[in-house]
Structures are given as structure tokens and as C-alpha cells.
Coordinates of N, CA and C in Angstrom, one line a residue:
M1 N 57.9 102.0 36.6 CA 57.0 101.1 35.9 C 55.6 101.7 35.8
K2 N 55.2 102.4 36.9 CA 53.8 102.9 36.9 C 53.7 104.0 35.8
I3 N 54.7 104.7 35.5 CA 54.6 105.8 34.5 C 54.3 105.1 33.1
L4 N 54.8 103.9 32.8 CA 54.5 103.2 31.6 C 53.0 102.9 31.5
F5 N 52.5 102.4 32.7 CA 51.0 102.1 32.7 C 50.2 103.4 32.5
W6 N 50.6 104.5 33.0 CA 49.9 105.7 32.8 C 49.9 106.2 31.4
I7 N 51.1 106.0 30.7 CA 51.2 106.4 29.3 C 50.3 105.5 28.5
A8 N 50.3 104.2 28.8 CA 49.4 103.3 28.0 C 48.0 103.6 28.2
L9 N 47.6 104.0 29.4 CA 46.2 104.4 29.7 C 45.9 105.7 28.9
V10 N 46.8 106.6 28.8 CA 46.5 107.8 27.9 C 46.3 107.4 26.5
F11 N 47.1 106.5 26.0 CA 47.0 106.1 24.6 C 45.6 105.3 24.4
I12 N 45.2 104.6 25.4 CA 43.9 103.9 25.2 C 42.8 104.9 25.3
V13 N 42.9 105.9 26.1 CA 41.8 106.9 26.1 C 41.7 107.6 24.8
I14 N 42.9 108.0 24.2 CA 42.9 108.6 22.9 C 42.3 107.7 21.8
S15 N 42.7 106.5 21.8 CA 42.1 105.5 20.9 C 40.6 105.3 21.1
M16 N 40.2 105.3 22.3 CA 38.8 105.2 22.6 C 38.0 106.4 22.1
A17 N 38.5 107.6 22.2 CA 37.9 108.8 21.6 C 37.8 108.6 20.1
L18 N 38.8 108.1 19.5 CA 38.7 107.9 18.0 C 37.7 106.8 17.7
F19 N 37.6 105.8 18.5 CA 36.5 104.8 18.3 C 35.1 105.3 18.4
V20 N 34.9 106.2 19.4 CA 33.6 106.8 19.6 C 33.3 107.7 18.4
Y21 N 34.3 108.4 17.8 CA 34.1 109.2 16.6 C 33.6 108.3 15.5
R22 N 34.3 107.2 15.3 CA 33.9 106.2 14.2 C 32.5 105.7 14.5
L23 N 32.2 105.5 15.8 CA 30.9 105.0 16.1 C 29.8 106.0 15.7
I24 N 30.0 107.2 15.9 CA 29.0 108.3 15.6 C 29.0 108.5 14.1
K25 N 30.2 108.7 13.5 CA 30.3 109.1 12.1 C 30.4 108.0 11.1
G26 N 30.5 106.7 11.5 CA 30.7 105.6 10.6 C 29.8 105.6 9.4
P27 N 30.3 105.4 8.3 CA 29.5 105.5 7.1 C 28.5 104.3 6.9
T28 N 28.8 103.2 7.5 CA 27.9 102.0 7.3 C 27.7 101.4 8.7
A29 N 26.7 100.6 8.8 CA 26.4 99.9 10.0 C 27.4 98.9 10.5
P30 N 28.1 98.2 9.6 CA 29.2 97.3 10.1 C 30.3 98.1 10.6
D31 N 30.6 99.3 10.1 CA 31.7 100.1 10.7 C 31.3 100.5 12.1
R32 N 30.1 100.7 12.4 CA 29.6 101.1 13.7 C 29.7 99.9 14.7
V33 N 29.4 98.7 14.2 CA 29.5 97.5 15.0 C 30.9 97.3 15.4
I34 N 31.8 97.4 14.5 CA 33.2 97.2 14.8 C 33.7 98.2 15.7
A35 N 33.3 99.5 15.5 CA 33.7 100.5 16.5 C 33.2 100.3 17.9
L36 N 31.9 99.8 18.0 CA 31.4 99.5 19.3 C 32.1 98.4 20.0
D37 N 32.5 97.4 19.2 CA 33.3 96.3 19.8 C 34.7 96.8 20.2
A38 N 35.3 97.7 19.4 CA 36.6 98.3 19.8 C 36.5 99.1 21.0
V39 N 35.3 99.8 21.2 CA 35.1 100.6 22.4 C 35.1 99.7 23.6
G40 N 34.4 98.6 23.5 CA 34.3 97.6 24.5 C 35.7 97.0 24.9
V41 N 36.5 96.7 23.9 CA 37.9 96.2 24.2 C 38.7 97.3 24.8
A42 N 38.6 98.6 24.4 CA 39.3 99.7 25.0 C 38.9 99.9 26.4
L43 N 37.6 99.8 26.7 CA 37.1 99.9 28.1 C 37.7 98.8 29.0
I44 N 37.7 97.6 28.5 CA 38.2 96.5 29.2 C 39.7 96.7 29.5
S45 N 40.4 97.2 28.5 CA 41.9 97.5 28.7 C 42.1 98.6 29.7
M46 N 41.3 99.6 29.7 CA 41.4 100.7 30.7 C 41.2 100.2 32.1
I47 N 40.1 99.4 32.3 CA 39.8 98.9 33.6 C 40.9 97.9 34.1
G48 N 41.5 97.2 33.1 CA 42.6 96.3 33.5 C 43.8 97.0 33.9
L49 N 44.1 98.1 33.2 CA 45.3 98.9 33.6 C 45.0 99.6 35.0
L50 N 43.8 100.1 35.2 CA 43.5 100.7 36.5 C 43.6 99.7 37.6
S51 N 43.2 98.5 37.3 CA 43.3 97.4 38.3 C 44.7 97.2 38.7
V52 N 45.6 97.2 37.7 CA 47.1 97.1 38.0 C 47.6 98.3 38.8
L53 N 47.2 99.5 38.4 CA 47.7 100.7 39.1 C 47.2 100.8 40.5
V54 N 45.9 100.4 40.7 CA 45.4 100.5 42.1 C 45.9 99.3 42.9
G55 N 46.1 98.2 42.3 CA 46.6 97.0 43.0 C 45.5 96.2 43.6
T56 N 44.4 96.0 42.9 CA 43.3 95.3 43.5 C 42.8 94.3 42.4
N57 N 42.2 93.2 42.9 CA 41.6 92.2 42.0 C 40.1 92.4 41.8
F58 N 39.5 93.4 42.5 CA 38.1 93.6 42.4 C 37.6 93.9 41.0
Y59 N 38.4 94.7 40.2 CA 38.1 95.1 38.9 C 38.0 93.9 37.9
L60 N 38.6 92.8 38.2 CA 38.7 91.7 37.3 C 37.3 91.1 37.0
E61 N 36.4 91.2 38.0 CA 35.0 90.7 37.8 C 34.3 91.6 36.9
I62 N 34.6 92.9 37.0 CA 33.9 93.9 36.1 C 34.4 93.7 34.7
I63 N 35.7 93.4 34.5 CA 36.2 93.1 33.2 C 35.5 91.9 32.6
L64 N 35.3 90.9 33.3 CA 34.7 89.7 32.8 C 33.2 90.0 32.4
L65 N 32.5 90.8 33.2 CA 31.2 91.1 32.9 C 31.1 92.0 31.6
L66 N 32.0 93.0 31.5 CA 32.0 93.8 30.3 C 32.4 93.0 29.0
A67 N 33.3 92.0 29.2 CA 33.6 91.2 28.0 C 32.4 90.4 27.6
I68 N 31.7 89.8 28.5 CA 30.5 89.0 28.1 C 29.5 89.9 27.5
L69 N 29.2 91.1 28.0 CA 28.2 92.0 27.5 C 28.7 92.5 26.1
S70 N 29.9 92.8 25.9 CA 30.4 93.2 24.6 C 30.3 92.2 23.6
F71 N 30.6 90.9 23.9 CA 30.5 89.8 23.0 C 29.0 89.6 22.6
I72 N 28.1 89.6 23.6 CA 26.7 89.4 23.3 C 26.2 90.6 22.4
G73 N 26.6 91.8 22.7 CA 26.1 92.9 21.9 C 26.6 92.9 20.5
T74 N 27.9 92.5 20.3 CA 28.4 92.4 18.9 C 27.7 91.3 18.1
V75 N 27.5 90.2 18.7 CA 26.7 89.1 18.1 C 25.3 89.5 17.7
A76 N 24.7 90.2 18.6 CA 23.3 90.7 18.4 C 23.2 91.7 17.2
F77 N 24.1 92.7 17.3 CA 24.1 93.7 16.2 C 24.5 93.0 14.8
S78 N 25.4 92.1 14.8 CA 25.8 91.4 13.6 C 24.7 90.6 13.0
K79 N 24.0 89.9 13.9 CA 22.8 89.2 13.4 C 21.7 90.1 12.9
F80 N 21.5 91.2 13.6 CA 20.5 92.2 13.1 C 20.9 92.7 11.8
I81 N 22.1 93.0 11.5 CA 22.6 93.6 10.2 C 22.4 92.5 9.1
E82 N 22.7 91.2 9.5 CA 22.6 90.2 8.5 C 21.2 89.8 8.1
K83 N 20.3 89.6 9.1 CA 19.0 89.1 8.9 C 17.9 90.2 9.1
G84 N 18.1 91.3 9.7 CA 17.1 92.2 10.0 C 16.3 92.0 11.3
E85 N 16.6 90.9 12.0 CA 16.0 90.6 13.2 C 17.0 89.9 14.1
I86 N 16.8 90.0 15.4 CA 17.8 89.4 16.3 C 17.3 88.0 16.7
F87 N 16.0 87.8 17.0 CA 15.5 86.5 17.4 C 14.7 86.0 16.2
D88 N 15.0 84.7 15.8 CA 14.4 84.1 14.7 C 13.1 83.4 15.2
R89 N 12.0 84.0 14.9 CA 10.7 83.4 15.3 C 10.1 82.5 14.2
G90 N 10.0 81.3 14.5 CA 9.5 80.3 13.5 C 8.0 80.5 13.3
N91 N 7.5 80.3 12.1 CA 6.1 80.4 11.8 C 5.4 79.2 12.4
S92 N 4.2 79.4 13.0 CA 3.5 78.3 13.7 C 2.5 77.7 12.7
D93 N 2.5 78.2 11.4 CA 1.5 77.7 10.4 C 2.1 76.4 9.8

């Protein structure tokens, strides 16, 4: 069963390399945002598989933290692409 996890880990690493290529080479900014989100998901998957292979629950907290940071980063980049700014500062006039 562990050999199946190692094979899945290799496929995730290969897909992560392709996501990084799309992140660098992406023709548009939305392509780069999607690639960055995919890198986050691949990283979470890698850590989850390593957690199963090592047999510890310690990595689950790291997975949760990465998921939260990935979500916040994707929302911030999407809002920046849409409006040109991340924080909406109202005029005081």
C-alpha cells in the first residue's frame, strides 16, 4: 500500500513542476493566479501524503495553515486583478 502512496507523491511532484512552469510562463495574470492556487493544493496534497507515510498527525496542522494562506492569497490576487487594489479605501471627502 505504501508503494501506491509513493507513486501518487511522484505524480503530485510532477504536476507541481508543471504548475510552477505555468506560474512563471503564464500568458495572463489570471492564469498565474490559478497556477498559484494549484501549487497550493499540490503542496497540501504532498504534505497529506507524507503525513500518511510517516504516520503522524503533526502535519495536519500545517495542512490547515497552508490551506488558509492559499485561500487568502487567491482571494487577494483575484481582487487585485479585478479592481487594481486589494483594500478598498473609502474617500473621507
